[in-house]
Coordinates of C-alpha atoms and ligand atoms in Angstrom, one line a residue:
Chain D
M7 CA 10.9 -1.5 34.1
D8 CA 13.2 -2.1 31.1
A9 CA 16.3 -1.8 33.2
L10 CA 14.9 -4.5 35.5
V11 CA 13.9 -6.6 32.6
N12 CA 17.4 -6.3 31.0
K13 CA 19.0 -7.4 34.2
R14 CA 16.7 -10.5 34.3
I15 CA 17.5 -11.2 30.6
K16 CA 21.2 -11.2 31.4
E17 CA 20.5 -13.7 34.2
V18 CA 18.5 -15.9 31.8
L19 CA 21.3 -15.8 29.4
K20 CA 23.6 -17.1 32.1
G21 CA 21.3 -20.1 32.5
D22 CA 19.0 -18.9 35.3
Q23 CA 15.5 -20.1 34.4
N24 CA 14.0 -18.6 37.5
A25 CA 14.9 -15.1 36.2
F26 CA 12.7 -15.9 33.3
A27 CA 9.8 -16.7 35.5
E28 CA 10.1 -13.2 36.9
I29 CA 9.9 -11.8 33.3
V30 CA 6.7 -13.9 32.7
E31 CA 5.3 -12.5 36.0
L32 CA 5.8 -9.0 34.8
Y33 CA 4.3 -9.4 31.3
Q34 CA 1.8 -12.2 31.7
D35 CA -1.3 -9.9 31.9
K36 CA -0.4 -7.8 29.0
L37 CA 0.3 -10.7 26.7
Y38 CA -2.6 -12.8 27.8
R39 CA -4.9 -9.9 27.3
V40 CA -3.8 -9.3 23.7
C41 CA -4.1 -13.0 22.9
F42 CA -7.5 -13.2 24.5
R43 CA -8.8 -10.2 22.5
M44 CA -7.3 -11.6 19.3
L45 CA -8.5 -15.1 19.8
G46 CA -11.7 -14.6 21.8
N47 CA -11.2 -17.8 23.8
K48 CA -9.6 -18.1 27.2
H49 CA -8.1 -21.5 26.8
E50 CA -6.6 -20.7 23.4
A51 CA -5.4 -17.4 24.7
E52 CA -3.6 -19.1 27.6
D53 CA -2.1 -21.7 25.3
I54 CA -0.8 -19.1 22.8
A55 CA 0.4 -16.6 25.4
Q56 CA 2.4 -19.4 27.1
E57 CA 3.8 -20.5 23.8
A58 CA 4.9 -17.0 23.1
F59 CA 6.8 -16.9 26.4
V60 CA 8.4 -20.2 25.6
R61 CA 9.6 -18.9 22.2
A62 CA 10.8 -15.7 23.8
F63 CA 12.9 -17.8 26.2
I64 CA 14.3 -19.9 23.4
N65 CA 15.2 -16.9 21.3
I66 CA 16.2 -14.6 24.1
H67 CA 19.7 -14.3 22.8
T68 CA 18.3 -12.6 19.7
F69 CA 16.7 -9.8 21.7
D70 CA 18.4 -6.5 21.4
T71 CA 18.4 -5.1 25.0
K72 CA 18.5 -1.5 23.6
R73 CA 15.0 -2.0 22.4
K74 CA 11.8 -2.4 24.3
F75 CA 11.1 -5.9 25.6
S76 CA 7.3 -5.6 25.4
T77 CA 7.5 -4.7 21.7
W78 CA 9.5 -7.8 21.0
L79 CA 7.2 -9.9 23.2
Y80 CA 4.0 -8.5 21.6
R81 CA 5.5 -9.3 18.2
I82 CA 6.0 -13.0 19.1
G83 CA 2.5 -13.1 20.6
T84 CA 0.6 -11.4 17.8
N85 CA 2.3 -13.5 15.2
L86 CA 1.3 -16.7 17.0
C87 CA -2.3 -15.4 17.3
I88 CA -2.5 -14.5 13.6
D89 CA -1.1 -17.9 12.7
R90 CA -3.7 -19.5 14.9
I91 CA -6.5 -17.5 13.5
R92 CA -5.6 -18.5 10.0
K93 CA -5.1 -22.1 10.7
K94 CA -8.2 -22.4 12.8
K95 CA -10.5 -25.2 11.9
P96 CA -14.1 -24.1 11.9
D97 CA -15.2 -26.8 14.2
Y98 CA -12.5 -26.2 16.8
Y99 CA -14.9 -24.9 19.4
L100 CA -17.7 -27.4 18.8
D101 CA -15.8 -30.4 20.1
A102 CA -13.9 -28.5 22.8
E103 CA -15.6 -26.8 25.7
V104 CA -19.0 -25.6 24.5
S105 CA -20.7 -26.8 27.6
G106 CA -19.6 -23.6 29.1
T107 CA -18.2 -24.5 32.5
E108 CA -15.8 -22.5 34.6
G109 CA -17.6 -19.3 34.2
L110 CA -17.2 -19.2 30.5
N111 CA -20.3 -18.3 28.6
M112 CA -20.9 -19.3 25.0
Y113 CA -20.0 -15.9 23.6
S114 CA -16.4 -16.2 24.7
Q115 CA -16.3 -19.4 22.8
I116 CA -17.5 -18.2 19.5
A117 CA -15.2 -18.8 16.6
A118 CA -14.2 -15.6 14.8
S119 CA -16.0 -16.5 11.7
E120 CA -19.3 -17.4 13.3
E121 CA -22.1 -15.0 12.9
L122 CA -24.9 -14.9 15.5
P123 CA -28.5 -14.0 14.8
E124 CA -29.1 -10.4 15.5
D125 CA -31.6 -10.9 18.4
Q126 CA -28.9 -12.9 20.2
V127 CA -26.3 -10.2 19.7
M128 CA -28.7 -7.6 21.0
K129 CA -29.1 -9.5 24.3
M130 CA -25.4 -9.7 24.9
E131 CA -23.7 -8.2 27.9
M132 CA -21.5 -5.2 26.9
Q133 CA -18.3 -7.1 27.6
D134 CA -19.3 -10.0 25.5
R135 CA -20.5 -7.7 22.8
V136 CA -17.1 -6.0 22.6
Q137 CA -15.3 -9.2 22.3
Y138 CA -17.8 -10.5 19.8
E139 CA -17.5 -7.5 17.5
I140 CA -13.7 -7.6 17.7
S141 CA -13.7 -11.2 16.8
R142 CA -15.7 -10.5 13.7
L143 CA -13.1 -8.1 12.4
P144 CA -10.7 -9.5 9.7
D145 CA -7.5 -10.4 11.6
K146 CA -5.4 -7.7 9.9
Y147 CA -7.6 -5.1 11.4
R148 CA -8.2 -6.9 14.6
A149 CA -4.5 -6.8 15.6
V150 CA -4.2 -3.0 15.1
I151 CA -7.5 -2.3 16.9
V152 CA -6.6 -4.4 19.9
L153 CA -3.2 -2.9 20.2
K154 CA -4.4 0.6 19.8
Y155 CA -7.6 0.7 21.8
M156 CA -7.2 -2.1 24.3
E157 CA -3.5 -1.8 25.0
D158 CA -3.4 2.0 24.3
L159 CA -0.2 1.7 22.4
P160 CA 1.3 4.5 20.2
L161 CA 1.0 3.9 16.5
Q162 CA 4.8 3.9 16.1
E163 CA 5.0 1.0 18.6
I164 CA 2.2 -0.9 16.8
S165 CA 4.1 -0.5 13.6
E166 CA 7.2 -2.0 15.2
I167 CA 5.2 -4.9 16.8
L168 CA 3.5 -5.8 13.5
E169 CA 6.6 -5.0 11.5
M170 CA 4.7 -2.9 9.0
P171 CA 5.1 0.7 7.9
L172 CA 3.3 3.4 10.0
G173 CA 1.2 4.3 7.0
T174 CA -0.1 0.7 6.8
V175 CA -0.9 0.7 10.5
K176 CA -2.9 3.9 10.1
T177 CA -4.8 2.6 7.0
R178 CA -5.7 -0.5 8.9
I179 CA -6.9 1.3 12.0
H180 CA -9.1 3.5 9.7
R181 CA -10.5 0.5 8.0
G182 CA -11.0 -1.4 11.2
R183 CA -12.8 1.6 12.7
E184 CA -15.1 1.8 9.7
A185 CA -15.7 -1.9 9.8
L186 CA -16.7 -1.7 13.5
R187 CA -18.8 1.4 12.8
K188 CA -20.9 -0.7 10.4
Q189 CA -21.0 -3.6 12.7
L190 CA -22.3 -1.4 15.5
S191 CA -24.8 0.5 13.4
N192 CA -27.7 -1.3 15.1
M193 CA -26.7 -0.2 18.6
Chain A
M24 CA -23.3 12.6 1.9
N25 CA -22.6 12.0 -1.8
K26 CA -21.6 15.6 -2.3
C27 CA -19.2 15.7 0.6
P28 CA -15.5 16.1 -0.2
E29 CA -13.9 12.7 -0.3
Q30 CA -11.1 13.6 2.2
I31 CA -13.5 14.5 5.0
V32 CA -13.8 10.9 6.2
H33 CA -10.0 10.6 6.0
Y34 CA -9.7 13.7 8.2
M35 CA -12.1 12.2 10.7
H36 CA -9.7 9.3 11.1
E37 CA -6.7 11.6 11.3
Y38 CA -8.5 13.5 14.0
L39 CA -9.3 10.3 15.9
D40 CA -5.6 9.2 15.6
G41 CA -4.6 12.6 17.0
D42 CA -2.3 13.4 14.1
I43 CA -4.4 15.9 12.2
S44 CA -2.9 19.1 10.9
G45 CA -4.4 22.5 11.9
E46 CA -5.4 23.0 8.3
H47 CA -7.2 19.7 8.0
E48 CA -8.9 20.1 11.4
Q49 CA -10.2 23.5 10.3
E50 CA -11.6 22.1 7.1
L51 CA -13.2 19.2 9.0
K52 CA -14.8 21.4 11.6
T53 CA -16.2 23.7 9.0
H54 CA -17.7 20.8 7.0
L55 CA -19.1 19.1 10.1
A56 CA -20.9 22.3 11.1
S57 CA -22.9 22.3 7.9
C58 CA -23.3 18.5 7.2
P59 CA -25.5 16.4 9.5
S60 CA -24.6 13.1 7.7
C61 CA -20.9 13.6 8.3
Q62 CA -21.7 14.7 11.9
Q63 CA -23.4 11.3 12.3
H64 CA -20.5 9.5 10.7
M65 CA -18.0 11.2 13.0
H66 CA -20.2 10.5 16.0
E67 CA -20.4 6.8 15.1
L68 CA -16.6 6.6 14.7
S69 CA -16.1 8.2 18.1
K70 CA -18.5 5.7 19.6
V71 CA -16.5 2.8 18.1
A72 CA -13.4 4.0 20.0
A73 CA -15.3 4.3 23.3
F74 CA -17.0 1.0 22.7
V75 CA -13.7 -0.9 22.2
Q76 CA -12.1 0.8 25.1
S77 CA -14.9 -0.2 27.4
A78 CA -13.6 -3.7 27.4
S79 CA -12.6 -4.6 30.9
H80 CA -9.0 -5.3 31.7
I81 CA -8.6 -9.0 32.2
S82 CA -5.7 -10.7 33.9
A83 CA -3.8 -13.9 33.1
P84 CA -5.4 -16.9 34.8
N85 CA -3.9 -18.4 38.0
G86 CA -1.0 -20.7 37.4
F87 CA 0.0 -19.0 34.2
V88 CA 3.7 -18.5 35.2
E89 CA 4.0 -22.1 36.4
G90 CA 2.4 -23.2 33.1
V91 CA 5.1 -21.4 31.1
T92 CA 7.9 -22.7 33.4
A93 CA 6.7 -26.3 32.8
R94 CA 6.8 -25.8 29.1
L95 CA 10.3 -24.4 28.9
P96 CA 12.8 -26.8 27.4
K97 CA 14.8 -28.6 30.0
E98 CA 18.4 -27.7 29.9
T99 CA 20.7 -30.6 29.4
S100 CA 23.7 -30.7 31.6
K101 CA 25.8 -30.2 28.5
V102 CA 24.1 -26.9 27.6
G103 CA 24.5 -25.8 31.2
M104 CA 28.2 -26.6 31.2
K105 CA 28.8 -25.0 27.9
R106 CA 27.1 -21.8 29.1
W107 CA 29.3 -22.0 32.3
F108 CA 32.3 -22.5 30.1
H109 CA 31.5 -19.4 28.1
S110 CA 31.0 -17.2 31.1
H111 CA 34.0 -18.5 33.0
P112 CA 36.8 -18.8 30.4
L113 CA 39.6 -18.5 33.0
L114 CA 38.3 -21.1 35.4
T115 CA 37.8 -23.4 32.5
A116 CA 41.3 -23.0 31.2
A117 CA 42.5 -23.7 34.7
A118 CA 40.3 -26.8 34.9
L119 CA 41.6 -27.9 31.5
F120 CA 45.2 -27.5 32.6
M121 CA 44.5 -29.7 35.6
I122 CA 43.2 -32.4 33.5
L123 CA 46.1 -32.2 31.1
M124 CA 48.7 -32.2 33.8
S125 CA 47.1 -35.0 35.7
A126 CA 49.8 -37.5 36.5
S127 CA 47.8 -40.6 35.7
L128 CA 47.4 -39.6 32.1
F129 CA 51.1 -39.0 31.7
S130 CA 52.0 -42.2 33.3
S131 CA 49.5 -44.2 31.3
F132 CA 51.1 -42.8 28.1
N133 CA 54.5 -43.9 29.2
E134 CA 53.5 -47.3 30.3
D135 CA 51.5 -47.9 27.2
Q136 CA 54.5 -48.4 24.9
H137 CA 53.9 -51.9 23.7
F138 CA 52.4 -52.9 20.4
S139 CA 48.7 -53.7 20.6
F140 CA 45.7 -53.6 18.4
T141 CA 42.0 -54.3 18.5
K142 CA 41.3 -58.0 18.0
Q143 CA 39.4 -58.4 14.8
P144 CA 39.2 -61.7 12.9
N145 CA 40.6 -61.0 9.4
L146 CA 43.7 -59.0 10.4
V147 CA 47.2 -59.9 9.3
V148 CA 50.1 -58.9 11.5
E149 CA 53.7 -58.5 10.2
G150 CA 56.1 -57.5 13.0
E151 CA 54.6 -54.3 14.4
K152 CA 52.3 -53.6 11.5
V153 CA 48.7 -54.6 11.2
I154 CA 47.3 -55.2 7.8
V155 CA 43.7 -55.3 6.6
P156 CA 44.2 -57.6 3.6
A157 CA 42.7 -56.7 0.2
G158 CA 39.2 -58.1 -0.2
E159 CA 38.7 -58.3 3.6
I160 CA 36.2 -56.1 5.4
V161 CA 36.7 -55.4 9.1
I162 CA 33.5 -54.7 10.8
G163 CA 33.8 -52.5 13.9
D164 CA 36.4 -49.9 15.2
L165 CA 40.0 -50.6 14.9
V166 CA 42.7 -49.2 17.2
V167 CA 46.4 -49.9 16.7
K168 CA 48.9 -48.7 19.4
N169 CA 52.6 -48.4 18.9
G170 CA 52.5 -50.0 15.5
D171 CA 51.5 -49.2 11.9
L172 CA 48.3 -49.9 10.1
Q173 CA 48.0 -50.6 6.5
I174 CA 44.5 -50.9 5.0
D175 CA 44.2 -52.7 1.7
G176 CA 40.7 -53.9 2.3
E177 CA 37.9 -52.1 4.0
V178 CA 37.1 -51.0 7.6
D179 CA 33.5 -50.5 8.5
G180 CA 34.1 -48.3 11.5
N181 CA 36.5 -45.8 13.1
V182 CA 40.2 -46.2 12.8
T183 CA 42.7 -44.9 15.4
V184 CA 46.4 -45.3 15.1
I185 CA 48.4 -44.3 18.2
N186 CA 52.2 -43.8 17.9
G187 CA 52.3 -45.4 14.5
Q188 CA 51.7 -44.8 10.8
Y189 CA 48.6 -45.2 8.9
M190 CA 48.5 -46.2 5.3
A191 CA 45.4 -46.4 3.2
S192 CA 43.1 -44.5 0.9
T193 CA 40.4 -42.9 3.0
A194 CA 37.7 -44.3 0.9
N195 CA 38.2 -47.7 2.5
V196 CA 37.1 -46.6 5.9
T197 CA 33.6 -45.7 6.7
G198 CA 34.2 -44.0 10.0
E199 CA 36.6 -41.4 11.3
I200 CA 40.4 -41.9 11.0
E201 CA 42.7 -40.5 13.7
E202 CA 46.4 -40.7 14.0
I203 CA 47.8 -40.0 17.4
N204 CA 51.5 -39.4 17.7
Q205 CA 52.1 -36.7 20.2
V206 CA 51.7 -36.7 23.9
F207 CA 49.1 -34.0 23.5
D208 CA 47.1 -36.0 21.0
W209 CA 47.3 -38.9 23.3
L210 CA 45.9 -36.9 26.2
W211 CA 43.3 -35.6 23.9
Y212 CA 42.3 -39.1 23.0
K213 CA 42.2 -40.1 26.6
I214 CA 40.0 -37.2 27.5
K215 CA 37.7 -37.9 24.7
A216 CA 37.5 -41.5 25.6
G217 CA 37.1 -40.8 29.3
A218 CA 35.0 -37.8 29.8
K219 CA 32.7 -37.1 26.9
D220 CA 31.2 -34.0 28.4
V221 CA 34.5 -32.4 29.1
A222 CA 35.7 -33.3 25.6
S223 CA 32.7 -31.6 24.0
L224 CA 33.3 -28.5 26.0
V225 CA 36.9 -28.4 24.9
D226 CA 35.8 -29.1 21.4
G227 CA 33.7 -26.0 21.4
K228 CA 36.3 -23.7 22.8
E229 CA 39.5 -25.0 21.3
D230 CA 38.4 -25.1 17.7
K231 CA 41.2 -23.6 15.6
Ligands
ZN20 ZN1 -20.6 15.7 4.8

């Protein structure tokens, strides 16, 4: 896969935008998924994941083709997600699309900081519950948990993506796991 | 649980990360065998992993790629040409040579031997020398061909002297000052005036 990607990157550097579309095609699911798990909202995830690809395109000349492209791409994406989470206005969702059309239900629209009454949480579908609990995690734990458990990435790669020492990644995974354990204690 | 060794929970996480040493693992197992509360803790932590992993794999929405493509910065023709220039240095040199050798440019240099200058109101002309008198301000660009230029006043614009001498302190001119005396400079000037895109290309590559 990386050989193919590096070939496409060379074509992009020569000015071929179509080659970049092929790169997007290859990585769209991975990046979108991480953004969705981080942000908990489909529209935001699409926006941020697309923005991440645009930044990758603009900065493609800085990518070292000896490294793994997905690591670099994930780094751009997770940084944008973390920025978005920190800047998020609490009322973002309320004026946006709460009416819940297009197959979205209200749980996929919940802002990270929002707490739901317990009886509502108990009635959630499993998939919504997972997303809900993830979105309640502090963002520094959320990123490592998503990358480790949802993307199944090795700790070493997570440390490269988030540009933090391996020890820090481990500590955060431990704390994230403990936080989730407490959140799930009523299950 | 309060009498449990502090490192036991840490070992649980090491175990779940798959990087526990044999020694730690042995200690953990021994402890778990005799401690229901740590067993419970361990069980809950394992459940967390299974719980998070149960999230279904979702895909990017339809039209995602097109959405990205639409958001990419549009390349200006200049960027495209510059990139082309960088990847085809030989062809570019050849093209440049063609431009430089083009007969019309040479002939225009040879035909253009008479004294001329940009018509500006407050200029004084002495023979083949144009003077911007002290206290006067010329507004706009000033070009003098085949003659000299002396600036005692001020010029609010660019100054170009072709085949002549330029005399002034730079401070009196707000724009760029250029003296062109060689055939090459003249061609350069022509190229710049004529084909801005080509000039900017050459600019990038020919920087000394
Ligand atoms: Zn114990």
